[in-house]
XYZ file of C-alpha atoms in Angstrom:
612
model
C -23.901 154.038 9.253
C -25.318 157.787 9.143
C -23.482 160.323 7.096
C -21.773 161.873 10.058
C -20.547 158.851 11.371
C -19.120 158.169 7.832
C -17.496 161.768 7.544
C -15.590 161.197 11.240
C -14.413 157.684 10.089
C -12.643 159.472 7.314
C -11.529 162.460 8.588
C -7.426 162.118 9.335
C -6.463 161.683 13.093
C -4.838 164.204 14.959
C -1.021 164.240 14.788
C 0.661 163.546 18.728
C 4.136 164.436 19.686
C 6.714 161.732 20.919
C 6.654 162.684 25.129
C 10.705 162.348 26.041
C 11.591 161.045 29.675
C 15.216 162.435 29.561
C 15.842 160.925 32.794
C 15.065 157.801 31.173
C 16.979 158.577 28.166
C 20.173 159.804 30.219
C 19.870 156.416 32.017
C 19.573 154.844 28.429
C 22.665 156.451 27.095
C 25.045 156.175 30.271
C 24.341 152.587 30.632
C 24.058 150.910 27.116
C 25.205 153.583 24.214
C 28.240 154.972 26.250
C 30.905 153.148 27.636
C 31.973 155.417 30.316
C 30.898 159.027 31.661
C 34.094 160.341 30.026
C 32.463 160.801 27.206
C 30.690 163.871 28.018
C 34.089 166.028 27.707
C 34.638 164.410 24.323
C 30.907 165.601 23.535
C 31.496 169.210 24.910
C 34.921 169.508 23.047
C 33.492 168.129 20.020
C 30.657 170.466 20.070
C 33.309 173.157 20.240
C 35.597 172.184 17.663
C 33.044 172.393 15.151
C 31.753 175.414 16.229
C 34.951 176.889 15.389
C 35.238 174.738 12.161
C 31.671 176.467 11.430
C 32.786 179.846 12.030
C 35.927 179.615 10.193
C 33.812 178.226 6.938
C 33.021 181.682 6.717
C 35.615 183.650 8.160
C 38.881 182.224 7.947
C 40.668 184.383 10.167
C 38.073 184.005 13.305
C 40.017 182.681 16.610
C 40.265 179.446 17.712
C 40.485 178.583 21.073
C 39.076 176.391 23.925
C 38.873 177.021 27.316
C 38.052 174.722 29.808
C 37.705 175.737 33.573
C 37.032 172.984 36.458
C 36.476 174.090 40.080
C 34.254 173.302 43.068
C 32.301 170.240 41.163
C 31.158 173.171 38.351
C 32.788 172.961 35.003
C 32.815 176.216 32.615
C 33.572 175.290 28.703
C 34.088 178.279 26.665
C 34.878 178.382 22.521
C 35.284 181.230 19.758
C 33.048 179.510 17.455
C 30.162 180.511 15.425
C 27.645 181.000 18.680
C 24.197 180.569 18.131
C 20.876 183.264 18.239
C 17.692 182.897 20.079
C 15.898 180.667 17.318
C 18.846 178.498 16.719
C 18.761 177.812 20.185
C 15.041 176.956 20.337
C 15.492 174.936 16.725
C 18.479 173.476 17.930
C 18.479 172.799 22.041
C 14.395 171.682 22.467
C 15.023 169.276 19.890
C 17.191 166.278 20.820
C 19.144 165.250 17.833
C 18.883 168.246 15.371
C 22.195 168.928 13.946
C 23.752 172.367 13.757
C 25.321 171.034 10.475
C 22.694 170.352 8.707
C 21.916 171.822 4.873
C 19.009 173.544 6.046
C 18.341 177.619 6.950
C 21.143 178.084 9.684
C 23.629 175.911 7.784
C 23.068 177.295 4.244
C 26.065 177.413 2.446
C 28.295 175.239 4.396
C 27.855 172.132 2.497
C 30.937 171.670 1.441
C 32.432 171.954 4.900
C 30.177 169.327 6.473
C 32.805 166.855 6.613
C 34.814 168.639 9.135
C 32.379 168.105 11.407
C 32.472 165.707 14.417
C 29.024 165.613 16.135
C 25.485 166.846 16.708
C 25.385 169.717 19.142
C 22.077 168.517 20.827
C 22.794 164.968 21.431
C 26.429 166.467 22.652
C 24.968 168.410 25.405
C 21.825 165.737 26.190
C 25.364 163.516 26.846
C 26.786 165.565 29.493
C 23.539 164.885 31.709
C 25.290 161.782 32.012
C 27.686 163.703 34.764
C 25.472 167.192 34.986
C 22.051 168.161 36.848
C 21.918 171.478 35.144
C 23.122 172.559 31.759
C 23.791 176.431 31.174
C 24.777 177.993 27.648
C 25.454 181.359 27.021
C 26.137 182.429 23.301
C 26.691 185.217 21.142
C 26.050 184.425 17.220
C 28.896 185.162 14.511
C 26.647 185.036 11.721
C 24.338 188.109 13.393
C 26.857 190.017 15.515
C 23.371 192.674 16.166
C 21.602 189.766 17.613
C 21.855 190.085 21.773
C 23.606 186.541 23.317
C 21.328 183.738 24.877
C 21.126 181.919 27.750
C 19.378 178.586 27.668
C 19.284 176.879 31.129
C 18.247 172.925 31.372
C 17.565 170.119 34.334
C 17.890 166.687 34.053
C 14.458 166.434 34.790
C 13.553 168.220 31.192
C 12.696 171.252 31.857
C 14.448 174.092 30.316
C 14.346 178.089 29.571
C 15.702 180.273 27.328
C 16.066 184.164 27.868
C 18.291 187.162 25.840
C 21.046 189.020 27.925
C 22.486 191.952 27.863
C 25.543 192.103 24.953
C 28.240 192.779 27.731
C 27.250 189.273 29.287
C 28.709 188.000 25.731
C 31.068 190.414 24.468
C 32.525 188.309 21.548
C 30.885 185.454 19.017
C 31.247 182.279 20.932
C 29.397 180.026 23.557
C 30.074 178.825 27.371
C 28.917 175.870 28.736
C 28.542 175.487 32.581
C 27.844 172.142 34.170
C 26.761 171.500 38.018
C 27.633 167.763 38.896
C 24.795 165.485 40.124
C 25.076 163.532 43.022
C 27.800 161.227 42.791
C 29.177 162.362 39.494
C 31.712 165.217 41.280
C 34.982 163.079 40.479
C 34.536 163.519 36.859
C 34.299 167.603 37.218
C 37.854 168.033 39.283
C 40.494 169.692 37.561
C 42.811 166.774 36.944
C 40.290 164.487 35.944
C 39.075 167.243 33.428
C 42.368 167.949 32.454
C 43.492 163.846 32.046
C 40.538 163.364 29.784
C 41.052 166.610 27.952
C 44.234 165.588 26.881
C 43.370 161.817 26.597
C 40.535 162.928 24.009
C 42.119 166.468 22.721
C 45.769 165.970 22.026
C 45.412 166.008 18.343
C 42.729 168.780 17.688
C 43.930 171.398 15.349
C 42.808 174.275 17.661
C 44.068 175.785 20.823
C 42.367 173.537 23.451
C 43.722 174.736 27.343
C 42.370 173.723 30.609
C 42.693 176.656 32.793
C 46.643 177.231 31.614
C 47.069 174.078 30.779
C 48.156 172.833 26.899
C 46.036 169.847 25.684
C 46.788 169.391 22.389
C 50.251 168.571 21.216
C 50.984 169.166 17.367
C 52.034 168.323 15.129
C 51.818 164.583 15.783
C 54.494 162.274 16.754
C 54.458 160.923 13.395
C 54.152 164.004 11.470
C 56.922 165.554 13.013
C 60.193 166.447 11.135
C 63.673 164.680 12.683
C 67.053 165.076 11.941
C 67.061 161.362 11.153
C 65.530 158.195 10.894
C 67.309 156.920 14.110
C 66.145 159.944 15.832
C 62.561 159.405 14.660
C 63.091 155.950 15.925
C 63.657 156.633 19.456
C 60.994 159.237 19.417
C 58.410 156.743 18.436
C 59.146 154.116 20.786
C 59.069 157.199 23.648
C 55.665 157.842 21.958
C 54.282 154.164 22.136
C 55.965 153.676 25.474
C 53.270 156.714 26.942
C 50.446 155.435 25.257
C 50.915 151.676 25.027
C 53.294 150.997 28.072
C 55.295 148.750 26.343
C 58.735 149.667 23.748
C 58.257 149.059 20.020
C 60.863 146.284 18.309
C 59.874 148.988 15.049
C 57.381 151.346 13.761
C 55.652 151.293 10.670
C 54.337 154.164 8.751
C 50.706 154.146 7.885
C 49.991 156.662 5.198
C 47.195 156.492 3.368
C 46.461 159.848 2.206
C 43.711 159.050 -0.750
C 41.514 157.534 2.781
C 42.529 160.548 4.892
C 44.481 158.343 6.584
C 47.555 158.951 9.106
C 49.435 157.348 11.835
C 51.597 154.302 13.165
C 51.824 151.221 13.749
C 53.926 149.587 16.565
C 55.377 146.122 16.567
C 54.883 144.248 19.876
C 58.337 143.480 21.804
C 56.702 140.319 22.667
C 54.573 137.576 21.241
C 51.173 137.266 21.508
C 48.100 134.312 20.426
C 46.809 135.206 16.865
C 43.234 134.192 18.376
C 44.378 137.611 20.903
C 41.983 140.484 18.871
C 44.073 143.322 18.863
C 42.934 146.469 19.929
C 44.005 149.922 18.620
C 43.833 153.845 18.889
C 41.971 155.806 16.304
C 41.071 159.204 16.352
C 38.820 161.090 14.170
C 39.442 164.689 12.751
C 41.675 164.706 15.672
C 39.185 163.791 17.973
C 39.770 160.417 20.210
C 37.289 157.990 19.063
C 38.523 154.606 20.641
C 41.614 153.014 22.093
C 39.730 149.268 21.494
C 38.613 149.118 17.368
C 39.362 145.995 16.926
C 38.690 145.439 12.904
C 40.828 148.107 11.964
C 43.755 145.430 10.326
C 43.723 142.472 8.548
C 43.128 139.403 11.990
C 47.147 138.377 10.860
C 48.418 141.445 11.614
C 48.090 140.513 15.462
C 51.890 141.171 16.525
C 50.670 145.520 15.727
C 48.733 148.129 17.837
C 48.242 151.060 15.812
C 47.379 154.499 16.529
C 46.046 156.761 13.796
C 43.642 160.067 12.489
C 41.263 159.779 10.399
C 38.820 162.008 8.685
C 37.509 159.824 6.003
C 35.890 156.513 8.341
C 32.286 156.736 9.910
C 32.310 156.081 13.796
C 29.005 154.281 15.090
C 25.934 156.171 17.108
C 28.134 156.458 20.487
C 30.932 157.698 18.483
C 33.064 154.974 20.529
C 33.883 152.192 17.082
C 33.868 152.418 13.764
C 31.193 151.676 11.950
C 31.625 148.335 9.153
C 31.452 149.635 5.559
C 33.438 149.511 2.471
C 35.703 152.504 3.277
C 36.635 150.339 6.147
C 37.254 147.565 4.441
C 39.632 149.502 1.854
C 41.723 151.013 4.508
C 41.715 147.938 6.505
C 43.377 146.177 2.910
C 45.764 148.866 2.588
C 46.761 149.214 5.996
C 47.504 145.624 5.614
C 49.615 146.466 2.579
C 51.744 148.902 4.277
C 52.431 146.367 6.873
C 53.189 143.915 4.456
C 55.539 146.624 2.703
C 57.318 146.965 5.995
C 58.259 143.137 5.916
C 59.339 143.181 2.367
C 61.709 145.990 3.107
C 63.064 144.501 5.860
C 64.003 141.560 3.903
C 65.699 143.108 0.868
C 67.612 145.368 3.373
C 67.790 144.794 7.029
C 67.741 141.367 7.736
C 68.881 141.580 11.379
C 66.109 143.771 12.391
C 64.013 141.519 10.473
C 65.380 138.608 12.505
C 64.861 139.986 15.489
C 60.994 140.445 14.820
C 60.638 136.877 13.165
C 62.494 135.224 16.946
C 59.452 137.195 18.196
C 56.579 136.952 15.773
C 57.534 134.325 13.375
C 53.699 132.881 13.850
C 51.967 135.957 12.724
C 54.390 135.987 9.089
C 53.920 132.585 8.558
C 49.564 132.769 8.910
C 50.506 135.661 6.226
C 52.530 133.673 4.263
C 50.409 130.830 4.742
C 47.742 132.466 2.076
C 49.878 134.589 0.016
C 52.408 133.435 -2.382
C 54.242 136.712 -2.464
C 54.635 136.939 1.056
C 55.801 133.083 1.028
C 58.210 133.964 -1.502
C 59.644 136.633 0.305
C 59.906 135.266 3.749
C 60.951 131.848 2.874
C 64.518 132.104 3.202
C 64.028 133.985 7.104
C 61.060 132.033 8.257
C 62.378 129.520 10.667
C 61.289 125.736 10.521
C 62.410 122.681 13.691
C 64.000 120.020 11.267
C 66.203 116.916 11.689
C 69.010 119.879 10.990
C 68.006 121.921 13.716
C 66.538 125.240 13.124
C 66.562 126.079 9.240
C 64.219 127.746 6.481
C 62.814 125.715 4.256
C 64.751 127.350 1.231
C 68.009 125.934 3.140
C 66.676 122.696 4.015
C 65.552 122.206 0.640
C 68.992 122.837 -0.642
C 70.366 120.059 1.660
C 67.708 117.254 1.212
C 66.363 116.158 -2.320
C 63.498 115.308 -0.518
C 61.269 116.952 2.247
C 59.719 114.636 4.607
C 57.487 116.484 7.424
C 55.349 115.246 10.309
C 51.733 116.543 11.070
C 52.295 116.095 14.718
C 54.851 116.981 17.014
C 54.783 113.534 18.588
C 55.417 112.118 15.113
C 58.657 114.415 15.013
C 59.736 113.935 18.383
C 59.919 109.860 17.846
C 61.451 109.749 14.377
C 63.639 112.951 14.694
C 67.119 110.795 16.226
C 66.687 107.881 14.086
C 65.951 109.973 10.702
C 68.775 111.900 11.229
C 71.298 109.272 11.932
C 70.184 107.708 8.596
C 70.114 110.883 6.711
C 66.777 111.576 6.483
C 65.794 115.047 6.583
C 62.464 115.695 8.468
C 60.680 119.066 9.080
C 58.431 118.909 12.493
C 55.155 120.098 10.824
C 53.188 119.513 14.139
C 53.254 123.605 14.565
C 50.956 125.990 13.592
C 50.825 126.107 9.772
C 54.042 124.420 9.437
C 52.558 122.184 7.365
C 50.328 123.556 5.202
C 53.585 125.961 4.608
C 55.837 122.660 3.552
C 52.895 121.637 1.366
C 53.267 124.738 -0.420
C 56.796 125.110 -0.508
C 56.753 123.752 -4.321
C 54.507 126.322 -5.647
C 57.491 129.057 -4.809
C 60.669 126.355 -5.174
C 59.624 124.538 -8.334
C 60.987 121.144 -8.487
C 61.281 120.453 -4.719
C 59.845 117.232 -4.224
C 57.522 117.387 -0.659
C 56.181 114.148 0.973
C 54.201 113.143 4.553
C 56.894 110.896 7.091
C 55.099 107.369 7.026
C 56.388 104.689 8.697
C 57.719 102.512 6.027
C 59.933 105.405 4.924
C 61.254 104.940 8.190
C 61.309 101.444 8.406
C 63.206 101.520 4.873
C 66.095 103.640 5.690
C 66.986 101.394 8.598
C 69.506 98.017 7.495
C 68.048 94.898 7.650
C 69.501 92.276 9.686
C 71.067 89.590 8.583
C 68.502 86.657 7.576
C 70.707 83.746 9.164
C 70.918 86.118 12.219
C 67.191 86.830 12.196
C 66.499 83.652 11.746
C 68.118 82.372 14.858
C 66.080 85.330 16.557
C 62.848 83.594 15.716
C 62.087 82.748 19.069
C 62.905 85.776 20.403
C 61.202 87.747 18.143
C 57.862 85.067 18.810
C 58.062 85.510 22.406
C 58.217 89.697 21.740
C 55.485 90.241 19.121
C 53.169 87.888 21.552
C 53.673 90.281 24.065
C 53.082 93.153 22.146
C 50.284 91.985 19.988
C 47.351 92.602 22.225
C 48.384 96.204 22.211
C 47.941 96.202 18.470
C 51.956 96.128 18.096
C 54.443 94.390 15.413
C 58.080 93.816 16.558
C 60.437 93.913 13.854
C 64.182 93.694 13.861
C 66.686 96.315 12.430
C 70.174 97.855 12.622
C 70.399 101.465 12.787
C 71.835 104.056 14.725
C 72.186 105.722 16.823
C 73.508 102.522 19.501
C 72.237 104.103 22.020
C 68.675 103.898 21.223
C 67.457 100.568 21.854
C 63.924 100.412 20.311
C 62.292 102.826 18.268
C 57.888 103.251 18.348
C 56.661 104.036 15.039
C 53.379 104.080 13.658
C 51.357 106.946 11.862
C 47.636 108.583 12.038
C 45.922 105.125 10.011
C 47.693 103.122 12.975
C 46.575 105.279 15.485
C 43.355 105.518 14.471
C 43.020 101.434 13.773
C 44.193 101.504 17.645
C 41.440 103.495 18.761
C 38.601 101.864 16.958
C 40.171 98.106 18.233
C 40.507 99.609 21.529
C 36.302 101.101 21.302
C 35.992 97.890 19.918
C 36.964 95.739 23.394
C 34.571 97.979 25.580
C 31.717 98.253 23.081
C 28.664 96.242 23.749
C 27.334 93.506 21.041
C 26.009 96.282 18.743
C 28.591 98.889 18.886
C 31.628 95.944 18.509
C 29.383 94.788 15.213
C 28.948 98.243 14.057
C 33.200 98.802 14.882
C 34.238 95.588 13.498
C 32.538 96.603 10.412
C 34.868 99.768 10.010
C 38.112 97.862 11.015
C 40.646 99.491 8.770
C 43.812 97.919 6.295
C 46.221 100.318 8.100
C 49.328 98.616 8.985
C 49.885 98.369 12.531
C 52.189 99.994 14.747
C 55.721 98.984 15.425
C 58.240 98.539 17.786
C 61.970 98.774 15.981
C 64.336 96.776 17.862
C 67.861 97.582 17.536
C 70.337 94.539 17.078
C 73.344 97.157 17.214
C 72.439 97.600 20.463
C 73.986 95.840 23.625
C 70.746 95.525 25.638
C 68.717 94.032 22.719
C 71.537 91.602 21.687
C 71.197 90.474 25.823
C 67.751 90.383 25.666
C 67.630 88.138 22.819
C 70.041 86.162 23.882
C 67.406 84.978 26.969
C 65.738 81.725 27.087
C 62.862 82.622 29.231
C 59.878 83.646 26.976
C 58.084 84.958 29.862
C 60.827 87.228 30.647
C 61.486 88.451 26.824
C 58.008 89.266 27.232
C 58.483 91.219 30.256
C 61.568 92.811 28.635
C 59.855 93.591 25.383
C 57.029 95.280 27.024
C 59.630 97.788 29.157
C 61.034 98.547 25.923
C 57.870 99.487 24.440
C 56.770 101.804 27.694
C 60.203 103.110 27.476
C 59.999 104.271 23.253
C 56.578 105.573 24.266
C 57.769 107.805 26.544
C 60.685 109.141 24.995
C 58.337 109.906 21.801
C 56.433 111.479 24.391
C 53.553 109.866 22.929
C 50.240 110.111 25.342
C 49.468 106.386 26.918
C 46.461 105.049 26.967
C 44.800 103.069 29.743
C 46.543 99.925 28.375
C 49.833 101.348 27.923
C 50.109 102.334 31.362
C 48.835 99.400 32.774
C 51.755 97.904 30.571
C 53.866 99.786 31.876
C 52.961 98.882 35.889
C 52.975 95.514 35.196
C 56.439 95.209 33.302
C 58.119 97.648 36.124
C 56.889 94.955 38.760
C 57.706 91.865 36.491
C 61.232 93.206 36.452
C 61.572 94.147 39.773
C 60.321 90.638 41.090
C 62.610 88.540 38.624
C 65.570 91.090 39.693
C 64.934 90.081 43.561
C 64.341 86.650 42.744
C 67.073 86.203 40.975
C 69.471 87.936 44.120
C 67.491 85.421 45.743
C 68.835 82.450 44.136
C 72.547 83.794 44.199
């Protein structure tokens, strides 16, 4: 290798320049960083909100006002802010995503302001080619009043110029903004749509924002208001969440958070809704709109809420459309959860009807809450509402009544036990529900001393009388004739007295039993190395059992029959029967059961006429 070559090899290559396609880009940003075209008014406001927040940084008395003017698919955007010269527009427009915030030369000074900023001017106006063709600014700076105003003109196919204009083409500091639609895009430069959006975006911006003579923003907001009482506020609240939510609060809680820069509401839903539902909410930022769908803005049990709220303290994400995940969030997310949480505690140390009338609605949402806090448990446990053997109770008054508390992890568990346990004075809580149970389980960590125990079938079993041996034992071939019919179904018959009469047989058997069922049942239809591998796990767990009632008059006939095919027959409609009224699912089996006991019955019933 020859000297020269050498030299080249080490010389440093020649710096290129990124080439832009800003059709491209446009087509980049209306179809995967924006969610809708809309956004370009929030851009072009934004963009003039902060030009007025710049000029007022330095002169506090400077006007503030926004005018936006819609007609003929054109749209004219004019501010009083701090305008911009000929090199901030060539610094500022031919570079896409230079900020006219930034701590450099035409920002010195305003560091301290820079959070009242919203956005970056360029990547503002690059937004509206989303809906625009052309892009025209005219602007007169603030800063250097000498300095003649500017026009810079732009197409969406990236071209642009920039000339000076005479000073009465800009008489005062400030900027316009005129937009020609593109094909297709006219609908979103009409007056009302401009106007709608305006207001949808604009309605809390601290400046005089207009379209044409229209008003856009209304301050102070709804929740900042003053009222001549809380009722008052009340009703004006629900008005407010009516308009923006279409629905009418049951209450609205006050989210005030001022170390985060945090205001707003939040309004309890008038109906209920499935925690796994991911509730969406309103925030807006410096007064700006951000988002009507942030979804991680509360704690996920704080479902039965939509809030709406300003912020000036929580980052939004590059399309300015969600908020970004950091630890700010995180904090206000906490102590927006706390002020809900506040709002329950108050209710229950001083309005318990209105706190009854959320809990018929939204009962599920306090108990997840309760469910992993202790102080929340505490607080709700005398109002949270619990299906028992009782009927509806808390477990604080249930407790009082029973020394002990049985539940049931199922519903179907409940449903068969609940007549029987309560004729014998058993109190049962139905802990099938969402976190029912895990809430009985930890009713002795708030109520020390309450004694808290699973429903199992022997505790059942034992609170029914026992029948008479002699009488049982004249039963015996009865009860031989039953528990042969029952016992391929994996099925003990036993013999009791309880009440009420009117049941005749009662199905009991617990998760063990049901499980031991299943695996027999795999078992059957298994082939040789499955049944091995199943019979290997067959379980201890007693089996189920049918409870047949000698108080009652059908049982005493039935037992009183000589046939053993026909106590079969009998025994197995009774056991179809208790199934269904615990509406327990059936199983192949059971059903077939249940066919061939219905016909059994029918033909001895005929057969019997028959012989008459």
């Amino acid at each position: 290798m020859d000297s020269q070559t050498s030299q080249a090899s080490q010389a440093s290559p020649s710096p290129h320049t990124f080439q832009v396609d800003l059709r491209g880009l446009v087509d980049l940003l209306s179809h995967h960083l924006y969610s809708s075209p809309k956004v370009y008014l929030r851009e072009l406001l934004q963009n003039a909100v902060d030009a007025i927040t710049a000029r007022r940084a330095e002169q506090p008395d400077a006007p503030a006002r926004v005018r936006l003017y819609a007609e003929g698919g054109t749209l004219r955007v004019e501010d009083s802010g701090v305008g911009l010269t000929e090199a901030d527009v060539h610094t500022l427009l031919a570079t896409i995503g230079r900020s006219s915030k930034r701590t450099d030369g035409l920002q010195e000074g305003l560091q301290e302001v820079r959070s009242d900023f919203l956005g970056q001017f360029g990547i503002g106006l690059l937004a509206c080619f989303v809906v625009a063709e052309r892009i025209r600014v005219v602007s007169r700076s603030a800063r250097t009043p000498e300095a003649a105003p500017v026009e810079w003109t732009a197409s969406d196919d990236g071209s642009y110029t920039v000339r000076t204009l005479a000073h009465k083409a800009r008489p005062e500091p400030g900027t316009t903004v005129h937009l020609k639609a593109r094909a297709g895009a006219g609908e979103w430069l009409t007056p009302e749509r401009v106007l709608t959006l305006a207001r949808d975006f604009g309605s809390l911006l601290p400046y005089d924002v207009r379209v044409g003579d229209e008003a856009v923003t209304d301050l102070p907001a709804p929740w900042d208001r003053p009222y001549p009482s809380p009722a008052t506020r009340r009703v004006a609240l629900a008005r407010h969440c009516h308009d923006l939510f279409g629905f009418t609060p049951l209450d609205a809680i006050e989210l005030n958070v001022p170390l985060a820069g945090v205001r707003g509401v939040a309004y309890v839903l008038p109906s209920a809704v499935s925690p796994a539902t991911r509730a969406t909410h309103r925030v807006h930022l410096k007064g700006m709109l951000l988002t009507e769908r942030a979804e991680q803005l509360l704690p996920d049990w704080a479902f039965f809420v939509r809030c709406v709220l300003d912020t000036d303290s929580l980052r939004p994400t590059a399309s300015r459309e969600s908020l970004y995940e950091d630890e700010t969030l995180a904090a206000v997310r906490e102590t927006l959860g706390e002020r809900i949480r506040g709002w329950l505690t108050g209710l229950a140390a001083g309005d318990p009807e209105r706190l009854a009338a959320f809990l018929a609605v939204h009962h599920l949402g306090v108990k997840s809450l309760a469910r992993h806090d202790k102080d929340m448990l505490r607080t709700m446990l005398p109002w949270l509402p619990f299906e028992t053997t009782d009927g509806q109770l808390s477990l604080e008054e249930f407790a009082r009544r029973h020394p002990v508390v049985h539940f049931t992890r199922t519903v179907e568990e409940f449903r068969q036990v609940a007549p029987i346990a309560s004729a014998q004075g058993v109190g049962v809580v139905n802990g099938g529900y969402t976190y029912d149970s895990d809430l009985v389980e930890a009713l002795p960590s708030v109520r020390p001393g309450t004694v808290v125990a699973e429903l199992d079938t022997d505790t059942v079993t034992a609170h029914l009388d026992a029948v008479d041996p002699a009488e049982e034992l004249a039963l015996s071939g009865f009860l031989a004739a039953a528990r042969a019919a029952l016992d391929p179904l994996g099925c003990d018959v036993v013999l009791r007295s309880f009440r009420p009469l009117s049941v005749p047989a009662l199905h009991l058997d617990d998760r063990a039993a049901r499980h031991e069922q299943a695996r027999a049942e795999a078992e059957t239809q298994a082939d040789d190395l499955w049944a091995g591998i199943l019979g290997s796990l067959r379980g201890s767990a007693p089996r189920a059992r049918l409870v047949l009632n000698h108080l009652n008059p059908l049982i005493r006939r039935i037992s009183s029959l000589g046939d053993p095919e026909l106590i079969g027959t009998a025994t197995e409609s009774l056991y179809g029967q208790a199934l269904l009224m615990a509406q327990r699912p059936l199983r192949p089996a059971d059903s077939a059961l249940l066919n061939r006991a219905f016909i059994g019955l029918l033909e001895w019933a005929t057969n019997g006429e028959e012989g008459r």
